Structures are given as structure tokens and as C-alpha cells.
Short mmCIF file of C-alpha atoms in Angstrom, two decimals:
data_model
loop_
_atom_site.label_atom_id
_atom_site.label_comp_id
_atom_site.label_asym_id
_atom_site.label_seq_id
_atom_site.Cartn_x
_atom_site.Cartn_y
_atom_site.Cartn_z
CA MET A 14 0.30 -0.15 0.22
CA THR A 15 1.55 3.50 -1.15
CA ALA A 16 -1.45 6.01 -0.80
CA THR A 17 -1.71 7.85 2.04
CA THR A 18 -3.75 7.29 4.43
CA HIS A 19 -6.17 9.56 6.69
CA PHE A 20 -7.34 8.98 10.25
CA VAL A 21 -9.74 11.74 11.65
CA PHE A 22 -9.90 11.63 15.45
CA LEU A 23 -12.78 13.57 16.57
CA MET A 24 -12.26 13.97 20.32
CA LEU A 25 -14.76 14.93 22.80
CA PRO A 26 -14.45 17.35 25.66
CA GLU A 27 -12.37 15.27 29.06
CA PHE A 28 -10.71 13.10 26.45
CA SER A 29 -8.31 10.94 27.70
CA HIS A 30 -4.90 12.95 26.02
CA LEU A 31 -2.71 9.64 26.56
CA ALA A 32 -4.55 7.94 24.70
CA PHE A 33 -4.61 10.59 21.70
CA SER A 34 -0.70 10.83 21.65
CA CYS A 35 -0.35 7.44 21.68
CA ALA A 36 -2.29 7.28 18.85
CA LEU A 37 -1.65 10.02 17.06
CA GLU A 38 2.33 9.72 17.56
CA PRO A 39 3.13 6.30 16.00
CA LEU A 40 1.72 7.95 12.60
CA ARG A 41 4.22 10.80 12.70
CA ILE A 42 7.23 8.39 13.42
CA ALA A 43 5.57 6.14 10.71
CA ASN A 44 6.04 9.05 8.45
CA LEU A 45 9.31 10.04 9.71
CA VAL A 46 10.80 6.81 9.70
CA ALA A 47 9.65 5.71 5.94
CA GLY A 48 10.32 9.30 4.63
CA LYS A 49 7.10 9.84 3.55
CA PRO A 50 3.47 10.95 3.91
CA LEU A 51 1.92 6.91 4.99
CA TYR A 52 -0.31 9.05 7.39
CA ARG A 53 -2.33 12.13 7.47
CA TRP A 54 -4.88 13.66 10.38
CA THR A 55 -7.65 15.70 10.71
CA LEU A 56 -8.52 16.60 13.89
CA ILE A 57 -12.06 17.44 15.04
CA SER A 58 -14.31 17.95 17.78
CA SER A 59 -17.65 18.48 18.82
CA GLU A 60 -17.86 22.70 19.11
CA GLY A 61 -14.65 22.63 16.62
CA GLY A 62 -12.12 25.65 16.77
CA THR A 63 -10.43 23.78 20.02
CA ALA A 64 -10.80 20.51 22.25
CA THR A 65 -9.76 20.11 25.83
CA CYS A 66 -8.81 17.03 28.02
CA SER A 67 -9.03 16.09 30.46
CA ASN A 68 -6.32 17.55 31.73
CA GLY A 69 -6.74 21.01 30.89
CA SER A 70 -4.80 20.82 27.96
CA VAL A 71 -6.18 22.75 24.50
CA THR A 72 -5.56 21.09 21.76
CA LEU A 73 -6.46 23.02 18.08
CA VAL A 74 -8.79 20.93 15.57
CA GLN A 75 -9.55 21.63 11.54
CA GLY A 76 -13.43 20.71 11.86
CA GLY A 77 -16.47 20.43 13.57
CA LEU A 78 -19.33 18.07 12.54
CA GLU A 79 -19.50 19.02 9.29
CA PRO A 80 -19.24 16.02 6.66
CA LEU A 81 -16.29 14.28 6.35
CA ARG A 82 -15.28 14.75 2.82
CA HIS A 83 -12.83 11.42 2.68
CA ALA A 84 -11.45 9.56 5.73
CA ASP A 85 -10.21 5.82 5.70
CA ARG A 86 -11.34 5.44 9.50
CA LEU A 87 -13.01 7.68 11.99
CA PHE A 88 -12.46 7.32 15.41
CA VAL A 89 -13.79 9.22 18.37
CA ILE A 90 -11.44 9.92 21.50
CA SER A 91 -13.17 10.09 25.15
CA GLY A 92 -12.28 9.47 28.56
CA ILE A 93 -13.50 10.80 32.04
CA HIS A 94 -17.99 11.95 31.97
CA MET A 95 -18.08 10.37 28.48
CA THR A 96 -21.45 10.09 29.19
CA GLN A 97 -22.73 14.23 29.72
CA HIS A 98 -20.83 14.17 26.22
CA VAL A 99 -23.23 12.90 24.29
CA THR A 100 -25.58 14.99 22.19
CA PRO A 101 -28.12 14.74 19.12
CA GLU A 102 -26.28 16.42 17.50
CA LEU A 103 -23.12 14.65 17.69
CA LEU A 104 -25.09 11.43 17.46
CA ALA A 105 -26.27 12.19 14.01
CA PHE A 106 -23.18 13.42 12.97
CA LEU A 107 -21.77 9.69 13.40
CA ARG A 108 -24.96 7.91 11.93
CA ARG A 109 -24.22 10.17 8.95
CA GLU A 110 -20.91 8.87 8.47
CA ARG A 111 -21.66 5.24 8.80
CA ALA A 112 -24.52 5.53 6.37
CA ALA A 113 -21.92 7.34 4.58
CA GLY A 114 -19.71 4.37 4.66
CA THR A 115 -16.61 5.68 6.88
CA PRO A 116 -15.00 2.62 8.75
CA LEU A 117 -15.27 4.13 12.74
CA GLY A 118 -13.01 3.34 15.70
CA ALA A 119 -13.00 4.29 18.97
CA ILE A 120 -10.33 4.77 21.70
CA CYS A 121 -10.40 4.52 25.35
CA SER A 122 -14.48 5.00 26.56
CA GLY A 123 -15.04 6.31 22.84
CA ALA A 124 -16.90 2.78 22.05
CA TYR A 125 -19.51 3.82 24.42
CA VAL A 126 -20.21 7.09 21.87
CA LEU A 127 -20.70 4.48 19.17
CA ALA A 128 -23.12 1.62 21.90
CA ARG A 129 -25.13 4.99 22.05
CA ALA A 130 -25.54 5.34 18.95
CA GLY A 131 -26.17 1.74 18.20
CA PHE A 132 -23.23 0.56 16.34
CA LEU A 133 -21.43 -2.19 18.89
CA ASP A 134 -24.85 -4.55 19.21
CA GLY A 135 -22.89 -7.74 18.48
CA VAL A 136 -19.50 -6.38 18.05
CA GLU A 137 -16.58 -7.89 19.88
CA THR A 138 -15.32 -4.48 21.86
CA ALA A 139 -13.00 -2.96 23.94
CA VAL A 140 -12.89 -0.47 25.96
CA HIS A 141 -11.23 0.49 29.31
CA TRP A 142 -12.14 -1.55 32.20
CA ALA A 143 -13.35 0.91 34.53
CA TYR A 144 -15.89 0.38 32.14
CA HIS A 145 -17.13 -3.14 32.39
CA ASP A 146 -19.50 -2.20 34.99
CA LEU A 147 -21.75 -0.27 32.90
CA PHE A 148 -21.21 -1.77 29.42
CA LEU A 149 -23.05 -4.65 31.32
CA GLU A 150 -26.03 -2.71 32.41
CA GLU A 151 -26.09 0.05 29.40
CA PHE A 152 -25.56 -2.16 25.83
CA PRO A 153 -25.49 -6.08 26.98
CA ASP A 154 -25.62 -6.66 23.51
CA VAL A 155 -22.39 -5.68 23.21
CA ARG A 156 -19.36 -7.92 23.33
CA LEU A 157 -17.37 -6.60 25.56
CA VAL A 158 -13.74 -8.60 25.79
CA ARG A 159 -10.83 -7.61 27.88
CA ASN A 160 -8.47 -7.34 25.42
CA VAL A 161 -6.19 -4.19 24.62
CA PHE A 162 -7.30 -3.77 21.57
CA VAL A 163 -10.15 -5.27 18.86
CA ALA A 164 -8.73 -5.07 14.35
CA ARG A 165 -11.09 -7.42 13.20
CA GLU A 166 -14.19 -6.07 13.30
CA ARG A 167 -15.59 -4.11 11.06
CA ILE A 168 -15.65 -0.94 14.17
CA ILE A 169 -11.65 -0.97 15.76
CA THR A 170 -12.06 0.07 19.48
CA ALA A 171 -8.33 0.08 21.80
CA SER A 172 -9.27 -0.20 25.56
CA GLY A 173 -6.71 2.93 26.22
CA GLY A 174 -4.19 4.19 27.16
CA THR A 175 -0.61 2.36 25.53
CA ALA A 176 -3.30 0.30 23.81
CA ALA A 177 -3.78 3.11 21.91
CA ALA A 178 -0.04 3.06 20.53
CA ASP A 179 -0.92 -0.77 20.01
CA LEU A 180 -3.68 -0.68 17.94
CA MET A 181 -1.92 1.45 15.03
CA LEU A 182 1.41 -0.41 15.29
CA HIS A 183 -0.87 -3.15 14.49
CA LEU A 184 -2.54 -1.23 11.28
CA ILE A 185 1.07 0.13 10.88
CA GLY A 186 2.10 -3.59 10.24
CA SER A 187 -0.67 -4.50 8.79
CA GLN A 188 -0.27 -1.79 6.34
CA HIS A 189 3.60 -1.34 5.47
CA GLY A 190 5.20 -4.53 7.32
CA THR A 191 6.17 -5.76 10.41
CA ASP A 192 9.78 -4.27 9.76
CA LEU A 193 8.06 -0.16 9.80
CA ALA A 194 6.43 -1.57 13.05
CA THR A 195 8.65 -3.13 14.69
CA GLU A 196 10.90 0.35 13.79
CA VAL A 197 8.48 2.74 14.90
CA ALA A 198 7.88 1.19 18.27
CA ASP A 199 12.04 1.58 19.37
CA GLN A 200 11.48 4.60 17.88
CA MET A 201 9.43 5.05 20.43
CA VAL A 202 11.54 2.97 23.48
CA TYR A 203 8.54 1.07 23.19
CA ASN A 204 9.74 -2.43 23.71
CA ALA A 205 6.67 -4.04 25.22
CA VAL A 206 3.89 -4.07 22.11
CA ARG A 207 1.18 -6.12 22.38
CA GLU A 208 -1.12 -8.15 20.45
CA GLY A 209 -4.78 -7.55 20.63
CA SER A 210 -5.40 -10.66 22.70
CA ALA A 211 -3.49 -9.10 25.46
CA ALA A 212 -5.72 -8.88 28.69
CA GLN A 213 -5.86 -5.06 29.42
CA ARG A 214 -5.80 -5.62 33.21
CA VAL A 215 -2.90 -7.27 35.38
CA SER A 216 -3.62 -10.60 36.43
CA LEU A 217 -5.05 -11.59 39.54
CA GLN A 218 -2.07 -13.63 39.46
CA SER A 219 0.32 -10.60 38.47
CA ARG A 220 -1.52 -8.51 41.77
CA HIS A 221 -1.21 -10.26 44.16
CA GLY A 222 1.57 -12.53 43.13
CA MET A 223 -1.28 -15.66 43.94
CA ARG A 224 -0.28 -18.85 41.19
CA ASN A 225 -3.72 -20.83 43.20
CA ASP A 226 -5.96 -21.95 41.03
CA HIS A 227 -8.78 -22.37 43.60
CA LEU A 228 -8.59 -18.67 44.66
CA LYS A 229 -8.30 -17.64 41.08
CA ARG A 230 -11.96 -20.04 40.00
CA ALA A 231 -13.39 -18.78 43.31
CA ILE A 232 -12.86 -15.23 42.75
CA ALA A 233 -13.89 -15.94 38.72
CA ILE A 234 -17.23 -17.32 40.52
CA MET A 235 -18.24 -14.43 42.69
CA GLU A 236 -17.37 -12.31 39.66
CA ARG A 237 -20.53 -13.81 38.02
CA CYS A 238 -22.73 -14.10 40.86
CA ILE A 239 -22.71 -10.29 41.63
CA GLU A 240 -26.26 -9.86 40.87
CA ALA A 241 -27.28 -12.81 42.63
CA PRO A 242 -24.71 -13.65 45.21
CA VAL A 243 -23.96 -16.81 46.78
CA SER A 244 -22.47 -18.54 49.89
CA PRO A 245 -18.59 -18.98 50.44
CA SER A 246 -19.76 -22.61 51.24
CA LEU A 247 -21.81 -22.95 47.95
CA VAL A 248 -18.09 -21.64 46.35
CA ALA A 249 -16.47 -24.20 48.34
CA GLU A 250 -18.37 -26.45 46.92
CA GLU A 251 -18.14 -25.76 43.17
CA LEU A 252 -14.41 -25.50 43.70
CA GLY A 253 -14.69 -29.03 45.60
CA ILE A 254 -12.81 -28.02 48.60
CA SER A 255 -13.95 -27.41 52.35
CA THR A 256 -15.12 -23.59 53.61
CA ARG A 257 -12.41 -23.37 56.09
CA GLN A 258 -9.99 -24.21 53.10
CA LEU A 259 -11.50 -21.56 51.26
CA GLU A 260 -11.32 -19.04 54.05
CA ARG A 261 -7.36 -19.49 54.45
CA LEU A 262 -7.08 -19.29 51.32
CA PHE A 263 -8.60 -15.37 51.31
CA GLY A 264 -6.31 -15.06 54.20
CA ARG A 265 -2.75 -16.17 53.03
CA TYR A 266 -3.07 -14.36 49.94
CA LEU A 267 -5.81 -11.74 50.00
CA ASN A 268 -5.85 -10.56 53.83
CA SER A 269 -9.35 -11.40 54.00
CA THR A 270 -12.09 -13.20 54.15
CA PRO A 271 -14.36 -14.38 51.42
CA LYS A 272 -17.73 -12.70 52.64
CA HIS A 273 -15.55 -10.12 53.11
CA TYR A 274 -14.10 -9.59 49.71
CA PHE A 275 -17.23 -11.02 47.56
CA MET A 276 -18.85 -7.94 49.20
CA GLU A 277 -16.00 -5.69 48.55
CA MET A 278 -16.58 -6.48 45.15
CA ARG A 279 -19.75 -5.92 44.78
CA LEU A 280 -19.67 -2.32 46.79
CA ASN A 281 -16.83 -1.65 43.61
CA ARG A 282 -18.90 -1.87 40.69
CA ALA A 283 -22.15 -0.53 42.68
CA GLN A 284 -19.00 2.19 42.87
CA ASN A 285 -19.14 2.60 39.11
CA LEU A 286 -22.50 1.81 37.90
CA LEU A 287 -23.71 5.27 40.69
CA VAL A 288 -20.78 7.63 38.96
CA GLN A 289 -21.09 6.58 35.01
CA THR A 290 -25.31 5.70 34.95
CA GLU A 291 -28.01 7.05 34.83
CA GLN A 292 -29.85 3.90 36.98
CA SER A 293 -31.90 4.63 39.84
CA ILE A 294 -30.10 3.81 43.58
CA THR A 295 -32.43 0.72 43.73
CA GLU A 296 -32.19 -0.55 39.98
CA ILE A 297 -27.80 -0.30 41.40
CA ALA A 298 -28.45 -1.86 44.69
CA MET A 299 -30.32 -4.83 42.75
CA ALA A 300 -27.24 -5.20 40.18
CA CYS A 301 -25.26 -5.90 43.21
CA GLY A 302 -27.05 -8.14 44.70
CA PHE A 303 -28.76 -6.68 47.40
CA GLN A 304 -32.49 -6.87 48.04
CA SER A 305 -33.35 -3.46 49.33
CA THR A 306 -31.87 0.17 48.92
CA SER A 307 -32.01 0.41 53.25
CA HIS A 308 -29.37 -2.52 53.23
CA PHE A 309 -27.37 -1.51 50.59
CA SER A 310 -27.34 2.11 51.32
CA LYS A 311 -26.06 1.42 55.19
CA VAL A 312 -23.25 -1.03 53.72
CA PHE A 313 -21.97 1.44 51.52
CA ARG A 314 -22.19 4.04 53.45
CA GLY A 315 -20.07 1.43 55.78
CA HIS A 316 -17.36 1.05 52.89
CA PHE A 317 -17.24 4.79 51.78
CA GLY A 318 -18.03 7.18 54.07
CA LYS A 319 -21.14 8.07 52.57
CA SER A 320 -24.93 7.22 51.12
CA PRO A 321 -24.98 5.92 47.83
CA LEU A 322 -26.41 9.34 46.32
CA SER A 323 -24.35 11.81 48.68
CA HIS A 324 -20.93 9.79 46.42
CA ARG A 325 -22.87 10.14 42.76
CA THR A 326 -23.93 14.34 44.00
CA THR A 327 -20.27 14.52 45.09
CA LEU A 328 -18.18 13.20 41.87
CA ALA A 329 -20.90 13.94 39.39
#
């Protein structure tokens, strides 16, 4: 391929500067290394003129939500509070571009915007792990994966941060060969390039130094049963060990008990849903396995020091 590839980056308010830089710089370096313009890019925003990222930096852009004349792919880049920045005008623009045949992509929480537009049902999708709970609640038909990126679908996605660099290096390699992609990575001093199938969050073994299969399986069971919690004895029974053995494993590796660890897992999911969705307190309580709002509020306050409503208001 010798023609210049044109990417358009749609940057929403509070977009991730890290993800944006990791997406753009490999393209610039590819041009530098190749000695010719393999890639060009256009930056646009919802308002046009500028785009402000989550760290307060302001980037000049070349346009707003006008129809694109030509783009080999339109990438949506967002970051925190993306639920607040999805407007009817933005969704209309994306639907118009899709109808016109513009290939789409998303970086970091940009996948949320495409899901809101209705584009990701049945599509294998990578999004930052912090938004998985939100997706599971709002978009159950999206085929969510924990990969750093997905490039084999019609809509390609990267989970955010340095995963954007992994995706771009993959695209460079696919278009212009692995030698160029490797040289670009070397110029970036980026020696840990990941394949799309790599998990985006460190494993339980990495986080806790665990090599115990029973413990990893126990936590996987808990994650599967958040909406309908099971007792430690039932977890132990599924694993084929005694409840006492299960308690010793949690004490040794996590300095916790199965019951306490499971409750923290459910409360952390509730915290994510409070911040990332507009679901009612009652809906969130039910989604996290609490039978009543009053019990949920009491446990949440005991753990976080404030009520669910206060937590949502403070972080809104």
C-alpha cells in the first residue's frame, strides 16, 4: 500500500490525552521513519476550534461535525464523564458518517459513544476496564472483551492509554509490514508491544502474587454471581474444597475472608455504576445483589463513608 491513509480523530470534551498521544505519535513516527507521508490526520471536535482534554490541555482542531469529505477511518476519542458529552448532534453526525460508508473506530471510552449510537450490538469490543460494569448494564448485546484492542471487527476499538499505541502499531504493521512497525516501536522506546488478544488489566496472579488455581476460580465465580450472590460454602462446593480451606486461601493471599472480599467486589461495582450511569439507586442495588435499597445504602455508607446518593452527587 503506497497511498496516504487519512484518519480523522473526533475528540470529545475531557478526552484522554494519553490515549490521543498514543494514537497519533506512531503515525507521525511512521512517516518520519518511512521518509514519506504514509499517514495524515485531521482533528475535529463537537464544537470545532478546540478540544479540551481531561488534564486541561487545549488542542486546536480543524473542524466540527460537518460531513467528512474523505476519511479512511473516523476514530472517536473520549475519556472521563463521556456519558455527559453524548448529544443528539453528535449521534446524528456519527450515523450520517456510517451511512456514508466511513469506517469507524473508538479509543478509550469512545466505544460508549458508538454503543449509544447503536453500532456495537453483536460486535466484539474493547473498552477501558473501568467501564465494563457500565457496559454490562447499559449495553448487554455488546460482545465485551478484556483485550487491549480489537482490530478484526468492522468497528475497531482500543481500550485506552497505551493500548492506542498497540492498535496503531498493529495497523502500521498490517499496512506496511512488521519491519516498519517494529522500527516505529523502537523509536518510541516501546519494547512491550502487545497483540490485541492481550488482557488489558493485570491478572490476579500479577496483582496478588497468586499461583493458586482454587483462589482464582473462586474469584471468577464471585464475579459471575454479583447480581445473585452465593455463599462461601457454595463457592467452596463448586471448587470441590471445604469452606475452611477457602477461608484459609483468602486469608493467606488476600488478607481477607471470602465474604468480605465478595462484598467489596459488589460495592466497587456499585460505585462504578453510580458514577457512570443514570440508573436509580434501587436499580444499582439490585444489579449488585442487594435485596433492598435500605440495606444497600447502609452497607455502602459503612464502606465508603457516605451514602450512595452523596457519592453520586460529589463525583458528578
